[in-house]
Amino acid sequence: MLAKLAVVAGLMFCFGYALVPVYRTICTALGINVLSLSELDESGTSRTLEANTQVDTSRTISVEFDANARGVWAFTPEKHSVQVHPGELTTVMYDFTNIQQRTMAAQAIPSYAPMQAMPYFKKVECFCFREYTMKPGESKRWPVVFVIDPKLPKDVKTITLSYTFFEVPGKGTPDAAAAQAPEAATKEPRS
């Protein structure tokens, strides 16, 4: 019985190990794009796949990028707008710097205008999918990799992607003044 379980465990391990190469082979055979950060262009700012047959070159959509910071930090898109064709894979970078004197945790929440464009704006990779903890003065660059679905209504010519960066309460370290206040309150006065 133990030998059978060991064989099953071994087969499961082999299957898991072989899954990635098998997936890549299937995607390549079917012409499905396999995405990775290694596909960034030389400047590291944007990428498009050259042989994507689903790109609608008859239409051009203007995508505008906005960044709102709800706190003491710098948060900006690298580009404020790009022109894309529906179906074209595009990357835009966002820069973030924690200019506070304390460690903080934050997360970006996206919003779209017009709202009817939201189901057609497909984010393949986005920093908004997770929470980040950043030290004082730390800077990061994050990509947003997206595709506009070719089924986007023809009357939509411009889409605005707006991110608001919020601090996650209770996840960072308290600032120096707040940390010293309880300490000062517990000290006994000198006579």
PDB file of N, CA and C in Angstrom, residues 69-113:
ATOM      1  N   ALA A  69      -3.099  59.941  -5.586  1.00  0.00           N
ATOM      2  CA  ALA A  69      -2.466  59.455  -4.361  1.00  0.00           C
ATOM      3  C   ALA A  69      -3.269  59.944  -3.166  1.00  0.00           C
ATOM      4  N   ARG A  70      -3.763  59.031  -2.378  1.00  0.00           N
ATOM      5  CA  ARG A  70      -4.478  59.357  -1.145  1.00  0.00           C
ATOM      6  C   ARG A  70      -3.517  59.173   0.019  1.00  0.00           C
ATOM      7  N   GLY A  71      -2.499  60.009   0.058  1.00  0.00           N
ATOM      8  CA  GLY A  71      -1.498  59.921   1.105  1.00  0.00           C
ATOM      9  C   GLY A  71      -0.257  60.689   0.699  1.00  0.00           C
ATOM     10  N   VAL A  72       0.771  60.606   1.525  1.00  0.00           N
ATOM     11  CA  VAL A  72       2.007  61.335   1.277  1.00  0.00           C
ATOM     12  C   VAL A  72       2.971  60.439   0.503  1.00  0.00           C
ATOM     13  N   TRP A  73       2.793  60.394  -0.809  1.00  0.00           N
ATOM     14  CA  TRP A  73       3.688  59.652  -1.685  1.00  0.00           C
ATOM     15  C   TRP A  73       3.549  60.191  -3.094  1.00  0.00           C
ATOM     16  N   ALA A  74       4.492  59.858  -3.935  1.00  0.00           N
ATOM     17  CA  ALA A  74       4.460  60.268  -5.339  1.00  0.00           C
ATOM     18  C   ALA A  74       4.030  59.064  -6.169  1.00  0.00           C
ATOM     19  N   PHE A  75       3.033  59.270  -7.022  1.00  0.00           N
ATOM     20  CA  PHE A  75       2.466  58.186  -7.817  1.00  0.00           C
ATOM     21  C   PHE A  75       2.080  58.752  -9.175  1.00  0.00           C
ATOM     22  N   THR A  76       2.776  58.331 -10.246  1.00  0.00           N
ATOM     23  CA  THR A  76       2.522  58.883 -11.574  1.00  0.00           C
ATOM     24  C   THR A  76       2.673  57.815 -12.656  1.00  0.00           C
ATOM     25  N   PRO A  77       1.890  57.948 -13.746  1.00  0.00           N
ATOM     26  CA  PRO A  77       2.103  57.052 -14.885  1.00  0.00           C
ATOM     27  C   PRO A  77       3.291  57.552 -15.706  1.00  0.00           C
ATOM     28  N   GLU A  78       3.998  56.625 -16.328  1.00  0.00           N
ATOM     29  CA  GLU A  78       5.122  56.996 -17.182  1.00  0.00           C
ATOM     30  C   GLU A  78       4.626  57.783 -18.403  1.00  0.00           C
ATOM     31  N   LYS A  79       3.507  57.350 -18.953  1.00  0.00           N
ATOM     32  CA  LYS A  79       2.887  58.025 -20.094  1.00  0.00           C
ATOM     33  C   LYS A  79       1.472  58.404 -19.679  1.00  0.00           C
ATOM     34  N   HIS A  80       1.022  59.561 -20.123  1.00  0.00           N
ATOM     35  CA  HIS A  80      -0.331  59.980 -19.759  1.00  0.00           C
ATOM     36  C   HIS A  80      -1.377  59.498 -20.755  1.00  0.00           C
ATOM     37  N   SER A  81      -0.930  59.081 -21.952  1.00  0.00           N
ATOM     38  CA  SER A  81      -1.868  58.487 -22.907  1.00  0.00           C
ATOM     39  C   SER A  81      -1.093  57.699 -23.961  1.00  0.00           C
ATOM     40  N   VAL A  82      -1.768  56.709 -24.521  1.00  0.00           N
ATOM     41  CA  VAL A  82      -1.222  55.920 -25.629  1.00  0.00           C
ATOM     42  C   VAL A  82      -2.349  55.667 -26.626  1.00  0.00           C
ATOM     43  N   GLN A  83      -1.963  55.456 -27.871  1.00  0.00           N
ATOM     44  CA  GLN A  83      -2.903  55.089 -28.921  1.00  0.00           C
ATOM     45  C   GLN A  83      -2.729  53.594 -29.170  1.00  0.00           C
ATOM     46  N   VAL A  84      -3.803  52.825 -29.060  1.00  0.00           N
ATOM     47  CA  VAL A  84      -3.720  51.375 -29.254  1.00  0.00           C
ATOM     48  C   VAL A  84      -4.822  50.914 -30.200  1.00  0.00           C
ATOM     49  N   HIS A  85      -4.587  49.765 -30.803  1.00  0.00           N
ATOM     50  CA  HIS A  85      -5.611  49.105 -31.601  1.00  0.00           C
ATOM     51  C   HIS A  85      -6.261  48.046 -30.719  1.00  0.00           C
ATOM     52  N   PRO A  86      -7.564  47.839 -30.829  1.00  0.00           N
ATOM     53  CA  PRO A  86      -8.191  46.753 -30.068  1.00  0.00           C
ATOM     54  C   PRO A  86      -7.498  45.423 -30.375  1.00  0.00           C
ATOM     55  N   GLY A  87      -7.211  44.659 -29.326  1.00  0.00           N
ATOM     56  CA  GLY A  87      -6.525  43.387 -29.468  1.00  0.00           C
ATOM     57  C   GLY A  87      -5.016  43.485 -29.330  1.00  0.00           C
ATOM     58  N   GLU A  88      -4.482  44.692 -29.291  1.00  0.00           N
ATOM     59  CA  GLU A  88      -3.036  44.900 -29.193  1.00  0.00           C
ATOM     60  C   GLU A  88      -2.602  44.878 -27.725  1.00  0.00           C
ATOM     61  N   LEU A  89      -1.597  44.082 -27.421  1.00  0.00           N
ATOM     62  CA  LEU A  89      -1.063  43.986 -26.061  1.00  0.00           C
ATOM     63  C   LEU A  89      -0.139  45.175 -25.810  1.00  0.00           C
ATOM     64  N   THR A  90      -0.389  45.903 -24.727  1.00  0.00           N
ATOM     65  CA  THR A  90       0.360  47.123 -24.435  1.00  0.00           C
ATOM     66  C   THR A  90       0.765  47.148 -22.969  1.00  0.00           C
ATOM     67  N   THR A  91       1.921  47.737 -22.695  1.00  0.00           N
ATOM     68  CA  THR A  91       2.406  47.891 -21.324  1.00  0.00           C
ATOM     69  C   THR A  91       2.675  49.358 -21.043  1.00  0.00           C
ATOM     70  N   VAL A  92       2.223  49.817 -19.896  1.00  0.00           N
ATOM     71  CA  VAL A  92       2.526  51.165 -19.417  1.00  0.00           C
ATOM     72  C   VAL A  92       3.028  51.021 -17.989  1.00  0.00           C
ATOM     73  N   MET A  93       4.073  51.762 -17.669  1.00  0.00           N
ATOM     74  CA  MET A  93       4.671  51.685 -16.338  1.00  0.00           C
ATOM     75  C   MET A  93       4.155  52.824 -15.454  1.00  0.00           C
ATOM     76  N   TYR A  94       4.018  52.515 -14.160  1.00  0.00           N
ATOM     77  CA  TYR A  94       3.677  53.513 -13.151  1.00  0.00           C
ATOM     78  C   TYR A  94       4.832  53.598 -12.161  1.00  0.00           C
ATOM     79  N   ASP A  95       5.166  54.823 -11.748  1.00  0.00           N
ATOM     80  CA  ASP A  95       6.227  55.051 -10.769  1.00  0.00           C
ATOM     81  C   ASP A  95       5.604  55.421  -9.431  1.00  0.00           C
ATOM     82  N   PHE A  96       6.168  54.853  -8.367  1.00  0.00           N
ATOM     83  CA  PHE A  96       5.658  55.091  -7.021  1.00  0.00           C
ATOM     84  C   PHE A  96       6.842  55.317  -6.089  1.00  0.00           C
ATOM     85  N   THR A  97       6.767  56.366  -5.262  1.00  0.00           N
ATOM     86  CA  THR A  97       7.799  56.643  -4.265  1.00  0.00           C
ATOM     87  C   THR A  97       7.131  56.944  -2.940  1.00  0.00           C
ATOM     88  N   ASN A  98       7.571  56.265  -1.903  1.00  0.00           N
ATOM     89  CA  ASN A  98       7.096  56.536  -0.545  1.00  0.00           C
ATOM     90  C   ASN A  98       7.940  57.682  -0.001  1.00  0.00           C
ATOM     91  N   ILE A  99       7.376  58.884   0.093  1.00  0.00           N
ATOM     92  CA  ILE A  99       8.133  60.038   0.576  1.00  0.00           C
ATOM     93  C   ILE A  99       7.885  60.302   2.060  1.00  0.00           C
ATOM     94  N   GLN A 100       7.221  59.368   2.714  1.00  0.00           N
ATOM     95  CA  GLN A 100       7.003  59.475   4.154  1.00  0.00           C
ATOM     96  C   GLN A 100       8.252  59.009   4.899  1.00  0.00           C
ATOM     97  N   GLN A 101       8.308  59.303   6.171  1.00  0.00           N
ATOM     98  CA  GLN A 101       9.434  58.882   7.007  1.00  0.00           C
ATOM     99  C   GLN A 101       9.127  57.584   7.740  1.00  0.00           C
ATOM    100  N   ARG A 102       8.221  56.794   7.189  1.00  0.00           N
ATOM    101  CA  ARG A 102       7.843  55.538   7.824  1.00  0.00           C
ATOM    102  C   ARG A 102       7.498  54.511   6.751  1.00  0.00           C
ATOM    103  N   THR A 103       7.546  53.256   7.151  1.00  0.00           N
ATOM    104  CA  THR A 103       7.141  52.174   6.260  1.00  0.00           C
ATOM    105  C   THR A 103       5.624  52.190   6.148  1.00  0.00           C
ATOM    106  N   MET A 104       5.146  51.975   4.934  1.00  0.00           N
ATOM    107  CA  MET A 104       3.699  51.970   4.736  1.00  0.00           C
ATOM    108  C   MET A 104       3.306  50.846   3.794  1.00  0.00           C
ATOM    109  N   ALA A 105       2.057  50.418   3.927  1.00  0.00           N
ATOM    110  CA  ALA A 105       1.484  49.411   3.033  1.00  0.00           C
ATOM    111  C   ALA A 105       0.354  50.082   2.266  1.00  0.00           C
ATOM    112  N   ALA A 106       0.291  49.826   0.967  1.00  0.00           N
ATOM    113  CA  ALA A 106      -0.726  50.476   0.147  1.00  0.00           C
ATOM    114  C   ALA A 106      -1.159  49.553  -0.983  1.00  0.00           C
ATOM    115  N   GLN A 107      -2.305  49.897  -1.561  1.00  0.00           N
ATOM    116  CA  GLN A 107      -2.832  49.143  -2.695  1.00  0.00           C
ATOM    117  C   GLN A 107      -3.554  50.111  -3.618  1.00  0.00           C
ATOM    118  N   ALA A 108      -3.436  49.856  -4.920  1.00  0.00           N
ATOM    119  CA  ALA A 108      -4.097  50.691  -5.920  1.00  0.00           C
ATOM    120  C   ALA A 108      -5.445  50.085  -6.295  1.00  0.00           C
ATOM    121  N   ILE A 109      -6.418  50.960  -6.460  1.00  0.00           N
ATOM    122  CA  ILE A 109      -7.755  50.551  -6.888  1.00  0.00           C
ATOM    123  C   ILE A 109      -8.020  51.206  -8.249  1.00  0.00           C
ATOM    124  N   PRO A 110      -8.325  50.407  -9.284  1.00  0.00           N
ATOM    125  CA  PRO A 110      -8.569  50.987 -10.604  1.00  0.00           C
ATOM    126  C   PRO A 110     -10.016  51.440 -10.779  1.00  0.00           C
ATOM    127  N   SER A 111     -10.190  52.425 -11.654  1.00  0.00           N
ATOM    128  CA  SER A 111     -11.531  52.810 -12.098  1.00  0.00           C
ATOM    129  C   SER A 111     -11.425  53.192 -13.576  1.00  0.00           C
ATOM    130  N   TYR A 112     -12.542  53.130 -14.252  1.00  0.00           N
ATOM    131  CA  TYR A 112     -12.569  53.312 -15.697  1.00  0.00           C
ATOM    132  C   TYR A 112     -13.601  54.360 -16.084  1.00  0.00           C
ATOM    133  N   ALA A 113     -13.297  55.094 -17.153  1.00  0.00           N
ATOM    134  CA  ALA A 113     -14.275  55.996 -17.745  1.00  0.00           C
ATOM    135  C   ALA A 113     -14.140  55.849 -19.260  1.00  0.00           C
TER     136      ALA A 113
END
